[in-house]
PDB file of C-alpha atoms in Angstrom:
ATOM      1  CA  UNK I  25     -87.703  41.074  29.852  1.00 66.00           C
ATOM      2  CA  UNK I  26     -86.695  44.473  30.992  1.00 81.00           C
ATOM      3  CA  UNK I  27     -87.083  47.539  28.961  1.00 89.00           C
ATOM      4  CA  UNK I  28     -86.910  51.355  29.395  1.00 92.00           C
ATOM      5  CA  UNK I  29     -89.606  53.985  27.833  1.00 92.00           C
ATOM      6  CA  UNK I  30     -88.258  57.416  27.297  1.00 92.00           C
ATOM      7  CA  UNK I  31     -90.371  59.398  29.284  1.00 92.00           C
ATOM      8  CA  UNK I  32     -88.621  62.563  28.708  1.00 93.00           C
ATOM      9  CA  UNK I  33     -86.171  64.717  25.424  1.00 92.00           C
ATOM     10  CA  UNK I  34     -84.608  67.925  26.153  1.00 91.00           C
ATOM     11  CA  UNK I  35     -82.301  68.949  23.175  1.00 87.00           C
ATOM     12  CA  UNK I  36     -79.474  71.089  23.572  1.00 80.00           C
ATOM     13  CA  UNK I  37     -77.011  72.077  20.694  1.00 74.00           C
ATOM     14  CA  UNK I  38     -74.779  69.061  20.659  1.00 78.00           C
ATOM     15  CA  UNK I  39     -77.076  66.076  22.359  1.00 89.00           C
ATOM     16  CA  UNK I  40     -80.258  65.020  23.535  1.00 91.00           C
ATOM     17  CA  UNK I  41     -81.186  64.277  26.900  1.00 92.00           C
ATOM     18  CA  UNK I  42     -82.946  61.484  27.494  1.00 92.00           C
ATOM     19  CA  UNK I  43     -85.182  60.510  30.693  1.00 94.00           C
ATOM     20  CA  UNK I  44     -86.003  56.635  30.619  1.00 93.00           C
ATOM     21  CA  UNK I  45     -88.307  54.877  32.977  1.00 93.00           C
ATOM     22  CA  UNK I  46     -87.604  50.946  33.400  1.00 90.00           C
ATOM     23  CA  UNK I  47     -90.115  48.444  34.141  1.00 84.00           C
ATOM     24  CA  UNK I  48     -89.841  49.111  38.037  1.00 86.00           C
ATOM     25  CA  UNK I  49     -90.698  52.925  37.594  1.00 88.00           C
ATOM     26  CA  UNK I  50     -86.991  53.522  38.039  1.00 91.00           C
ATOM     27  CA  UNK I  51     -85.240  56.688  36.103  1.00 93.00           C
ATOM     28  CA  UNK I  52     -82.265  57.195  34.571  1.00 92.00           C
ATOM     29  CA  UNK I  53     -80.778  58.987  31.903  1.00 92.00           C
ATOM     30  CA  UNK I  54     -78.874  59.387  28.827  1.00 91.00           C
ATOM     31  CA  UNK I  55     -76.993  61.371  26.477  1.00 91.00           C
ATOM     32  CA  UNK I  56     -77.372  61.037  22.281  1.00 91.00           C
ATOM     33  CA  UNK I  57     -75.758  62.845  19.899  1.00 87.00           C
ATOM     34  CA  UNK I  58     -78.505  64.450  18.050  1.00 86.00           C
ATOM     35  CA  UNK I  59     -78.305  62.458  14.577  1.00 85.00           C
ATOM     36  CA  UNK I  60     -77.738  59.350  16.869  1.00 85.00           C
ATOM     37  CA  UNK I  61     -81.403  60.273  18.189  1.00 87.00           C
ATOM     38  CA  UNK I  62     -83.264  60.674  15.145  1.00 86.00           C
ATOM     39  CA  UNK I  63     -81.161  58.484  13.268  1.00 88.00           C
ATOM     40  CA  UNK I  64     -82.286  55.732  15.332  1.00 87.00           C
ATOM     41  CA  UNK I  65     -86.017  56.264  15.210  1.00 88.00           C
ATOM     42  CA  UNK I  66     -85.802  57.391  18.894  1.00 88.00           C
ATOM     43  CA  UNK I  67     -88.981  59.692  20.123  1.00 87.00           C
ATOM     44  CA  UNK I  68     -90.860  60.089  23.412  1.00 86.00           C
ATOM     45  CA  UNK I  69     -92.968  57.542  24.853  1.00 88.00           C
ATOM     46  CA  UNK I  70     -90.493  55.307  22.493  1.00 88.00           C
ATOM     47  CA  UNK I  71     -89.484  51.744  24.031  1.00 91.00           C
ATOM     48  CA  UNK I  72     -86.170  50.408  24.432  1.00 90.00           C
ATOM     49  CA  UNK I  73     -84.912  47.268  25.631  1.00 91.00           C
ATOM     50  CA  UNK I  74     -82.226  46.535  27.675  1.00 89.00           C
ATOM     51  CA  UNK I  75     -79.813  45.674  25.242  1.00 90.00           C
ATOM     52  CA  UNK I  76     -80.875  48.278  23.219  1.00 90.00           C
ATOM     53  CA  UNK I  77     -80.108  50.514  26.525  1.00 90.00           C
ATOM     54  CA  UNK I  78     -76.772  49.260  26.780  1.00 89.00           C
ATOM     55  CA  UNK I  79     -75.466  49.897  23.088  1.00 88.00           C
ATOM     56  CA  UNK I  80     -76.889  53.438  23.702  1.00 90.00           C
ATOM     57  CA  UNK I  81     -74.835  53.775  26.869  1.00 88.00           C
ATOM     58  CA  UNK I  82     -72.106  53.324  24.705  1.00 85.00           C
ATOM     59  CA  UNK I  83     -72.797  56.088  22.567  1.00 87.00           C
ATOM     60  CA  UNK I  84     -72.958  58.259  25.379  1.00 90.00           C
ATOM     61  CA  UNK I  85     -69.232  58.293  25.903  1.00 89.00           C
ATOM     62  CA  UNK I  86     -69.248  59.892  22.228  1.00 89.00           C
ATOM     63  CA  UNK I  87     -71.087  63.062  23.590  1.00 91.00           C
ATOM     64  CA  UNK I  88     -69.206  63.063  27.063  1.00 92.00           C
ATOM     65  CA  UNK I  89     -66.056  62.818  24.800  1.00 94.00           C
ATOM     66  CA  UNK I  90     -67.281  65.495  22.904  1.00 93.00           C
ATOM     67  CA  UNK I  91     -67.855  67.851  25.421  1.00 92.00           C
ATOM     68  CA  UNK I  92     -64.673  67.092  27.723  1.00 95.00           C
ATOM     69  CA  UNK I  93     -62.501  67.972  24.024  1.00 96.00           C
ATOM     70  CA  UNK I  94     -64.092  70.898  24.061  1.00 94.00           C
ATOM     71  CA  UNK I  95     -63.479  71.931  27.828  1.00 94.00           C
ATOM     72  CA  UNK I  96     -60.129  70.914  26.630  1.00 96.00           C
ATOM     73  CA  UNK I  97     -59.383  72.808  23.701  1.00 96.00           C
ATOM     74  CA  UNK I  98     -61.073  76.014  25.626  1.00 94.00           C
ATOM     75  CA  UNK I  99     -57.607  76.329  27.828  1.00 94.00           C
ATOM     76  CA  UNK I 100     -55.054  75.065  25.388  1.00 93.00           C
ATOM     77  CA  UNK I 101     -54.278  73.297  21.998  1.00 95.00           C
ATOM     78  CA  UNK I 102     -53.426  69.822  20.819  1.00 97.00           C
ATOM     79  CA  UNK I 103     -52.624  67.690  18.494  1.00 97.00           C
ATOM     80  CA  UNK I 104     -54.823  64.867  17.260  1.00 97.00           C
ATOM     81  CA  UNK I 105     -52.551  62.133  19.286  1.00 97.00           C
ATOM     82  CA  UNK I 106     -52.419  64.336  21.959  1.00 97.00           C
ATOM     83  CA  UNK I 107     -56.138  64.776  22.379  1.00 97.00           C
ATOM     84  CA  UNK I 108     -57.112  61.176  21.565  1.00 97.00           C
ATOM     85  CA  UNK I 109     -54.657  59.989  24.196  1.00 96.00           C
ATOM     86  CA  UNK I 110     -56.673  62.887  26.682  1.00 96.00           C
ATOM     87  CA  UNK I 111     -59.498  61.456  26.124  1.00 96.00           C
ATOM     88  CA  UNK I 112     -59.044  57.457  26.640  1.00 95.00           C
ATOM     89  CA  UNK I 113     -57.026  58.789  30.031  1.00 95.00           C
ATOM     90  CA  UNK I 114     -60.811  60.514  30.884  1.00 93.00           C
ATOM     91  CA  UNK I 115     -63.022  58.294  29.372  1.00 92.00           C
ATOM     92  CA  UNK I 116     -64.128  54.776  28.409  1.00 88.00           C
ATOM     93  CA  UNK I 117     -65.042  54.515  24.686  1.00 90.00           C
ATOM     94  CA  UNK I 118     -64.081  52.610  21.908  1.00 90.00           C
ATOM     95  CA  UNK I 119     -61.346  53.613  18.835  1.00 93.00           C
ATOM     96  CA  UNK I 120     -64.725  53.603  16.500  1.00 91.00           C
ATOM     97  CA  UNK I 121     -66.473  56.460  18.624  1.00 91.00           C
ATOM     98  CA  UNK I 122     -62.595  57.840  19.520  1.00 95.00           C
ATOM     99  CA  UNK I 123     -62.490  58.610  15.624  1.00 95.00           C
ATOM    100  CA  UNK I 124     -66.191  59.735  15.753  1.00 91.00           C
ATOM    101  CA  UNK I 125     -65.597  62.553  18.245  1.00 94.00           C
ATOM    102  CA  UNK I 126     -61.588  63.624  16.504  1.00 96.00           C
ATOM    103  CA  UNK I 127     -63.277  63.964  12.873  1.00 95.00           C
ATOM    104  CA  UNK I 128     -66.134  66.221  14.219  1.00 92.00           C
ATOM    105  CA  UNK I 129     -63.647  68.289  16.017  1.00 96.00           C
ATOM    106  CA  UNK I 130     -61.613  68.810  12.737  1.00 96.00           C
ATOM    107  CA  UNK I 131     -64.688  69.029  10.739  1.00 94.00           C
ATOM    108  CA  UNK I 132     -65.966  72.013  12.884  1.00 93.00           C
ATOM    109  CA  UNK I 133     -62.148  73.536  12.588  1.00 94.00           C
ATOM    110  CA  UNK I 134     -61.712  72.956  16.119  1.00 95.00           C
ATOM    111  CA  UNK I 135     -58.618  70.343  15.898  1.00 97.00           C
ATOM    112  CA  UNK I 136     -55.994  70.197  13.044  1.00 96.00           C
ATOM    113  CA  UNK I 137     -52.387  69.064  13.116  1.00 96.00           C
ATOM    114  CA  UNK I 138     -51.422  71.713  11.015  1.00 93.00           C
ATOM    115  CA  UNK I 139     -52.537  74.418  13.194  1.00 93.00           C
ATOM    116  CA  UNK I 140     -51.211  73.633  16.554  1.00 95.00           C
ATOM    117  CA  UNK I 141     -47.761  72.373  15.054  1.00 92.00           C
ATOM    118  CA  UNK I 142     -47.847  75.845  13.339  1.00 89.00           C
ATOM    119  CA  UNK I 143     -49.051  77.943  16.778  1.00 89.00           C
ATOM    120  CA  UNK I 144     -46.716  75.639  18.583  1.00 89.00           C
ATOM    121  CA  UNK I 145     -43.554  76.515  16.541  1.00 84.00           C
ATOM    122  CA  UNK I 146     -44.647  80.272  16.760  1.00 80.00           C
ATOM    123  CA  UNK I 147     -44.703  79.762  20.772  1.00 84.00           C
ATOM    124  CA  UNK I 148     -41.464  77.490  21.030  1.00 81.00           C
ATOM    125  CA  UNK I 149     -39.387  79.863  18.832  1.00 72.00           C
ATOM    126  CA  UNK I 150     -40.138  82.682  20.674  1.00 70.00           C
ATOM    127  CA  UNK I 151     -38.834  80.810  23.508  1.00 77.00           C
ATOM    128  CA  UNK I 152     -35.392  80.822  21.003  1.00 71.00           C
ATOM    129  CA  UNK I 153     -35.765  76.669  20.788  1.00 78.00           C
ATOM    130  CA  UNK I 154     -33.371  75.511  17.602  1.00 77.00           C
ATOM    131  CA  UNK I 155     -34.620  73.389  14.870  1.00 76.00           C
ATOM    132  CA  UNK I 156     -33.388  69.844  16.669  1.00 82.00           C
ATOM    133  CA  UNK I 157     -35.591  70.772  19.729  1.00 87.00           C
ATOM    134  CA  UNK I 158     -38.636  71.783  18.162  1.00 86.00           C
ATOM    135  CA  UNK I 159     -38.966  68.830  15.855  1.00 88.00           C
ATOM    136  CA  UNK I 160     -38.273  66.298  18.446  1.00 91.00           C
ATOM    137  CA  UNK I 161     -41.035  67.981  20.286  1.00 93.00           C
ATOM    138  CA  UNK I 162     -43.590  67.917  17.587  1.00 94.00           C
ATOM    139  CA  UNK I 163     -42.718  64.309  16.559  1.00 95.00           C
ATOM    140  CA  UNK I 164     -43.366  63.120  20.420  1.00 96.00           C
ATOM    141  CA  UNK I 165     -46.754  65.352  20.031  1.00 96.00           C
ATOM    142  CA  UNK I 166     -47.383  63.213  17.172  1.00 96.00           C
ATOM    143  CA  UNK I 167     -47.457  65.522  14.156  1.00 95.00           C
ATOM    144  CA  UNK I 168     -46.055  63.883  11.094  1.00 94.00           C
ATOM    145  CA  UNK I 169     -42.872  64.714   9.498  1.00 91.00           C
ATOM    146  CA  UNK I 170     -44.917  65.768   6.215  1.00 91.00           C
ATOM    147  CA  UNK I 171     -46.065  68.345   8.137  1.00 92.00           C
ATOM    148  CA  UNK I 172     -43.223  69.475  10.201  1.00 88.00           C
ATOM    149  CA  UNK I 173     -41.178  69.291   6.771  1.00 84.00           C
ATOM    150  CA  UNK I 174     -43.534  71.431   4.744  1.00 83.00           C
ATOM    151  CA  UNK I 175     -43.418  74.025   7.537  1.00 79.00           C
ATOM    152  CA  UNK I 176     -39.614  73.736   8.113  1.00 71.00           C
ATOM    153  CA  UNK I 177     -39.192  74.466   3.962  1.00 67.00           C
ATOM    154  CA  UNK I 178     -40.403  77.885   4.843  1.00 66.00           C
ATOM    155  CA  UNK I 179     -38.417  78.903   8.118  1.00 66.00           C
ATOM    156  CA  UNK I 180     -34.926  77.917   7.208  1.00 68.00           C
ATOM    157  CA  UNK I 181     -34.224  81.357   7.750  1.00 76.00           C
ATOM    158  CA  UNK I 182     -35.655  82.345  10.625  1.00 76.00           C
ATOM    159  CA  UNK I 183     -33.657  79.574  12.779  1.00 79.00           C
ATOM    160  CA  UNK I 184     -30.276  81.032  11.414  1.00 86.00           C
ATOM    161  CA  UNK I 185     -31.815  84.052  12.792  1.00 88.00           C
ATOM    162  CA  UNK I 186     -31.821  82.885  16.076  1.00 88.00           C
ATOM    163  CA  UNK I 187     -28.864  80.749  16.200  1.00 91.00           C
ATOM    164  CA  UNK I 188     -27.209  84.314  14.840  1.00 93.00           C
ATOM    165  CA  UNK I 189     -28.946  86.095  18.180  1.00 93.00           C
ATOM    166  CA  UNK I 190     -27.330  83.895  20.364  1.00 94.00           C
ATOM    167  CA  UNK I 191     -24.064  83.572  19.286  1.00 94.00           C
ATOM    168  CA  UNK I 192     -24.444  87.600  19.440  1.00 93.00           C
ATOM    169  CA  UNK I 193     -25.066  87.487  23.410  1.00 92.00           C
ATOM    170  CA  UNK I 194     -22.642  84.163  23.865  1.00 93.00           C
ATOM    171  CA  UNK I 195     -19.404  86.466  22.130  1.00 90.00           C
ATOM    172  CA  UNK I 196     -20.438  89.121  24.916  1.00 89.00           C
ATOM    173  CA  UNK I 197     -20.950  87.090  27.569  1.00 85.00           C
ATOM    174  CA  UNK I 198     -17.487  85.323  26.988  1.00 76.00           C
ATOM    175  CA  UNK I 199     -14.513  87.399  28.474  1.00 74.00           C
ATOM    176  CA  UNK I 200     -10.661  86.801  28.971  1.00 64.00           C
ATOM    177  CA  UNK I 201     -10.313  84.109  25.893  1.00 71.00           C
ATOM    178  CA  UNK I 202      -8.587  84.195  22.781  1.00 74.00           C
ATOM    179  CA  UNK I 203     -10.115  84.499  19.177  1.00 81.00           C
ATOM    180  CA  UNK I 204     -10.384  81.094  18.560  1.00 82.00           C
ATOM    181  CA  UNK I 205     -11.401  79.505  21.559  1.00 81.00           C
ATOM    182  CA  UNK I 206     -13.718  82.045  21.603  1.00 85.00           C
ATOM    183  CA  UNK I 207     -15.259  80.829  18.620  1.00 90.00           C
ATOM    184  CA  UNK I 208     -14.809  77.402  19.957  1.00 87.00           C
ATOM    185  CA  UNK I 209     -17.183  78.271  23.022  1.00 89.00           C
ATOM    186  CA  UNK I 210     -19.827  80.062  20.813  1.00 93.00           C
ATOM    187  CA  UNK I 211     -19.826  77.048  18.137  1.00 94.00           C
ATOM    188  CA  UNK I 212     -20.486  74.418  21.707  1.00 92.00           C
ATOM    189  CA  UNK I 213     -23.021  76.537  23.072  1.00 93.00           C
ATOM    190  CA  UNK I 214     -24.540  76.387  19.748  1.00 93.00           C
ATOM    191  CA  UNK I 215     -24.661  73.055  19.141  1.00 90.00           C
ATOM    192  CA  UNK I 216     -25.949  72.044  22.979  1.00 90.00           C
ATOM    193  CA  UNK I 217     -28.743  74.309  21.950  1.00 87.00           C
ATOM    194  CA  UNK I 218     -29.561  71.917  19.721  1.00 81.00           C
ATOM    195  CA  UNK I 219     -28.225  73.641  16.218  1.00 83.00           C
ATOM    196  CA  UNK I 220     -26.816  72.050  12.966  1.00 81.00           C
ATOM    197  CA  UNK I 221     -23.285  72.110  12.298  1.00 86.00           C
ATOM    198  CA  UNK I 222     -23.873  74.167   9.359  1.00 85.00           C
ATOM    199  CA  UNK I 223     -26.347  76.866  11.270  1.00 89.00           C
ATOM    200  CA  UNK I 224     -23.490  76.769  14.318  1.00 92.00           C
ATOM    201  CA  UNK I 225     -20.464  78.042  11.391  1.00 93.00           C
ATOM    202  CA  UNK I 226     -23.215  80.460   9.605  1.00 93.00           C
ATOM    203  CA  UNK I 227     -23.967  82.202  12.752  1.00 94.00           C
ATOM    204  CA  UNK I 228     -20.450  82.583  13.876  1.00 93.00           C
ATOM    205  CA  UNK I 229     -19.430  83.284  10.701  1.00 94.00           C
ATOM    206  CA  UNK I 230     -21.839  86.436  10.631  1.00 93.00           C
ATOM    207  CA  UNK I 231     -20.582  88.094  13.710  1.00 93.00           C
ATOM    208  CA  UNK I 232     -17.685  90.784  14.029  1.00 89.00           C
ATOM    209  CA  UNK I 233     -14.714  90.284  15.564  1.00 85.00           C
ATOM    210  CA  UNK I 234     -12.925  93.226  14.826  1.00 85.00           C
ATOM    211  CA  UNK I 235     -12.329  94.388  18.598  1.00 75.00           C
ATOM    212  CA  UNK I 236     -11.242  90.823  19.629  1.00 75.00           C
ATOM    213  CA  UNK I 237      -8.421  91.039  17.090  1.00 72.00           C
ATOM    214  CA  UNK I 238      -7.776  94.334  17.705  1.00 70.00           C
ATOM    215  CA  UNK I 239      -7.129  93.718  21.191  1.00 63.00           C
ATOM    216  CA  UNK I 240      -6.082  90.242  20.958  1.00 67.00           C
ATOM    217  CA  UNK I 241      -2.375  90.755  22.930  1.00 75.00           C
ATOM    218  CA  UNK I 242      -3.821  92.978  25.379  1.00 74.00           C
ATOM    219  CA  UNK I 243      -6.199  90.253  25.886  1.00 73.00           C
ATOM    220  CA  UNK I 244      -2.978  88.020  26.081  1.00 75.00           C
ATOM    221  CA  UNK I 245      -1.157  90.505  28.352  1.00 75.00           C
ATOM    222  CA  UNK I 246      -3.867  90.732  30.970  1.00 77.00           C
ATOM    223  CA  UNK I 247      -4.412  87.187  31.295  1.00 77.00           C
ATOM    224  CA  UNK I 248      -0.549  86.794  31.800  1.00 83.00           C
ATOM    225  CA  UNK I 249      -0.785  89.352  34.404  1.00 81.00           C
ATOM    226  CA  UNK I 250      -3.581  87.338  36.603  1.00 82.00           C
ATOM    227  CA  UNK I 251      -2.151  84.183  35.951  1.00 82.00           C
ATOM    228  CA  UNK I 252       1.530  86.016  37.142  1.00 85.00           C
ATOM    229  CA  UNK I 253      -0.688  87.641  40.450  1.00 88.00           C
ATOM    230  CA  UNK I 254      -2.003  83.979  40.593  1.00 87.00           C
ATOM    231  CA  UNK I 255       1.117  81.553  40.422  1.00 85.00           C
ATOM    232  CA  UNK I 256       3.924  83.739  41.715  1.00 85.00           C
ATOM    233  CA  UNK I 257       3.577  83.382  45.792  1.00 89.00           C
ATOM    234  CA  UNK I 258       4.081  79.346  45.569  1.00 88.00           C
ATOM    235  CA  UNK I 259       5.868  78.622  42.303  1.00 87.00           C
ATOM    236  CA  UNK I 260       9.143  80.398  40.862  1.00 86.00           C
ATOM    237  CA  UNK I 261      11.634  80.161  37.618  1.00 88.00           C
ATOM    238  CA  UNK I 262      10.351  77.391  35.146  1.00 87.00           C
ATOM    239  CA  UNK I 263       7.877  76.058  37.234  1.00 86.00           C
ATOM    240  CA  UNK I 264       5.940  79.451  37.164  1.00 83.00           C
ATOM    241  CA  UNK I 265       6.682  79.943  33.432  1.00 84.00           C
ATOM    242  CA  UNK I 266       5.211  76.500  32.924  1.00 85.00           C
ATOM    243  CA  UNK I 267       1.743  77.455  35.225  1.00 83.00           C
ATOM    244  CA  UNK I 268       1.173  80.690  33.256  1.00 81.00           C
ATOM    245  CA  UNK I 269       1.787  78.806  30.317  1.00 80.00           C
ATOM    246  CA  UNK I 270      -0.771  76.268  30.780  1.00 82.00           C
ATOM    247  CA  UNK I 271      -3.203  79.280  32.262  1.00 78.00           C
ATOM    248  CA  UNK I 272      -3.075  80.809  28.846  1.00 77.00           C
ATOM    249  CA  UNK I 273      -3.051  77.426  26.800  1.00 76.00           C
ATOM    250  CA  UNK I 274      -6.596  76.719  28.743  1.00 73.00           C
ATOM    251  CA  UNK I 275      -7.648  80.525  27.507  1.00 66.00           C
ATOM    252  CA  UNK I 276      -6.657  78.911  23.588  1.00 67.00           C
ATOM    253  CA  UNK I 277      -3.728  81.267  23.605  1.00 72.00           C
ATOM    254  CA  UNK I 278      -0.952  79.757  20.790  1.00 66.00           C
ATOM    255  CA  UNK I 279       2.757  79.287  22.860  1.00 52.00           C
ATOM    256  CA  UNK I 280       4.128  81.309  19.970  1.00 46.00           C
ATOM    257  CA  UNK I 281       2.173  84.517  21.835  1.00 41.00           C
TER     258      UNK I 281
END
């Protein structure tokens, strides 16, 4: 029956390395986790046999798994779903020793849902991405919604702070439109951003309009001119009343104006 003898140990800080010689004089070897080594009894000049060799193989994948998280984690975070779902993609090994390698990450304070859903919100609103957004994201990262709601309870604020930032540089950016549909524009842009209805009205409730209504029916006059400079070579008498008319009714100018 074949059999290996380890021949050879060479311990680093997260495995042993194990040289076996079979019963042909062949060599191979083979990675342990280091309480997997002496838990097992394991020493040099030890003999294994080949089943034995097998179920070790397996345990191999834990250290591999191990040590491809941590090339992982070096360049970016992730979530526990996220890096269990790395892992199977890289390597073969079973949910058991899956579970193994994700609780000695989070024992060692290397993975945690809690961190990278709170770095990740950090990096996402600085990017200006509403409430809507973000949490889809972080539920198709798989963080939980406990966790997502007991960081949410504490930023209510700051999203009305951004929703109140944009609506800012969407009232300056939109030119040649009336007061309401003005705020009509601002409260769509809002909401495509991904914003509640309630954030969208806060926002736009918060910024000043004193210069549109100041200079509402200059506003009104202007765009009568262009449509006028627009219409007046093809149409004439009610037919060009009736173009500017629409013009301005597409601006959200009231007929009454």
């Amino acid at each position: 029956k074949e059999s290996y003898q380890i021949v050879k140990t060479a311990v680093s800080d997260d495995a042993v390395k194990l040289t076996l010689r079979n019963s042909v004089k062949e060599e191979v070897t083979l990675l342990l986790r280091v309480d997997d080594y002496y838990g097992l009894g394991l020493r040099s000049d030890s003999m294994i046999t080949k089943e034995q060799y097998e179920e070790l193989k397996k345990k191999e994948n834990t250290v591999l798994a191990f040590r491809t998280a941590i090339r992982l984690l070096a360049n970016r975070d992730y979530s526990i779903s996220m890096m269990k779902t790395k892992l199977k993609q890289k390597i073969s090994i079973s949910d058991e020793e899956l579970n193994r390698v994700i609780e000695e990450l989070q024992h060692i304070n290397l993975l945690s849902d809690e961190k990278y859903a709170e770095n990740r919100i950090s990096s996402l609103k600085a990017s200006f991405v509403p409430k809507n957004t973000l949490i889809r994201k972080l539920r198709s990262e798989g963080i939980s919604n406990e966790i997502i709601s007991s960081l949410y309870n504490e930023q209510q604020d700051e999203e009305l702070k951004i929703a109140k930032k944009r609506a800012s540089r969407y009232q300056l950016s939109t030119k040649g439109k009336s007061l309401n549909y003005k705020k009509q524009l601002i409260f769509s842009k809002l909401k495509n951003d991904g914003f509640s209805n309630e954030i969208c009205n806060e926002a736009i409730d918060s910024l000043d309009f004193s210069y549109e209504i100041l200079y509402e029916a200059d506003t009104l006059r202007l765009e009568s001119q262009k449509a006028y400079l627009k219409y007046h070579n093809k149409y004439e008498g009610s037919q060009l009343r009736n173009k500017i008319y629409i013009y301005l009714a597409n601006k959200g100018f009231e007929q009454e104006k």
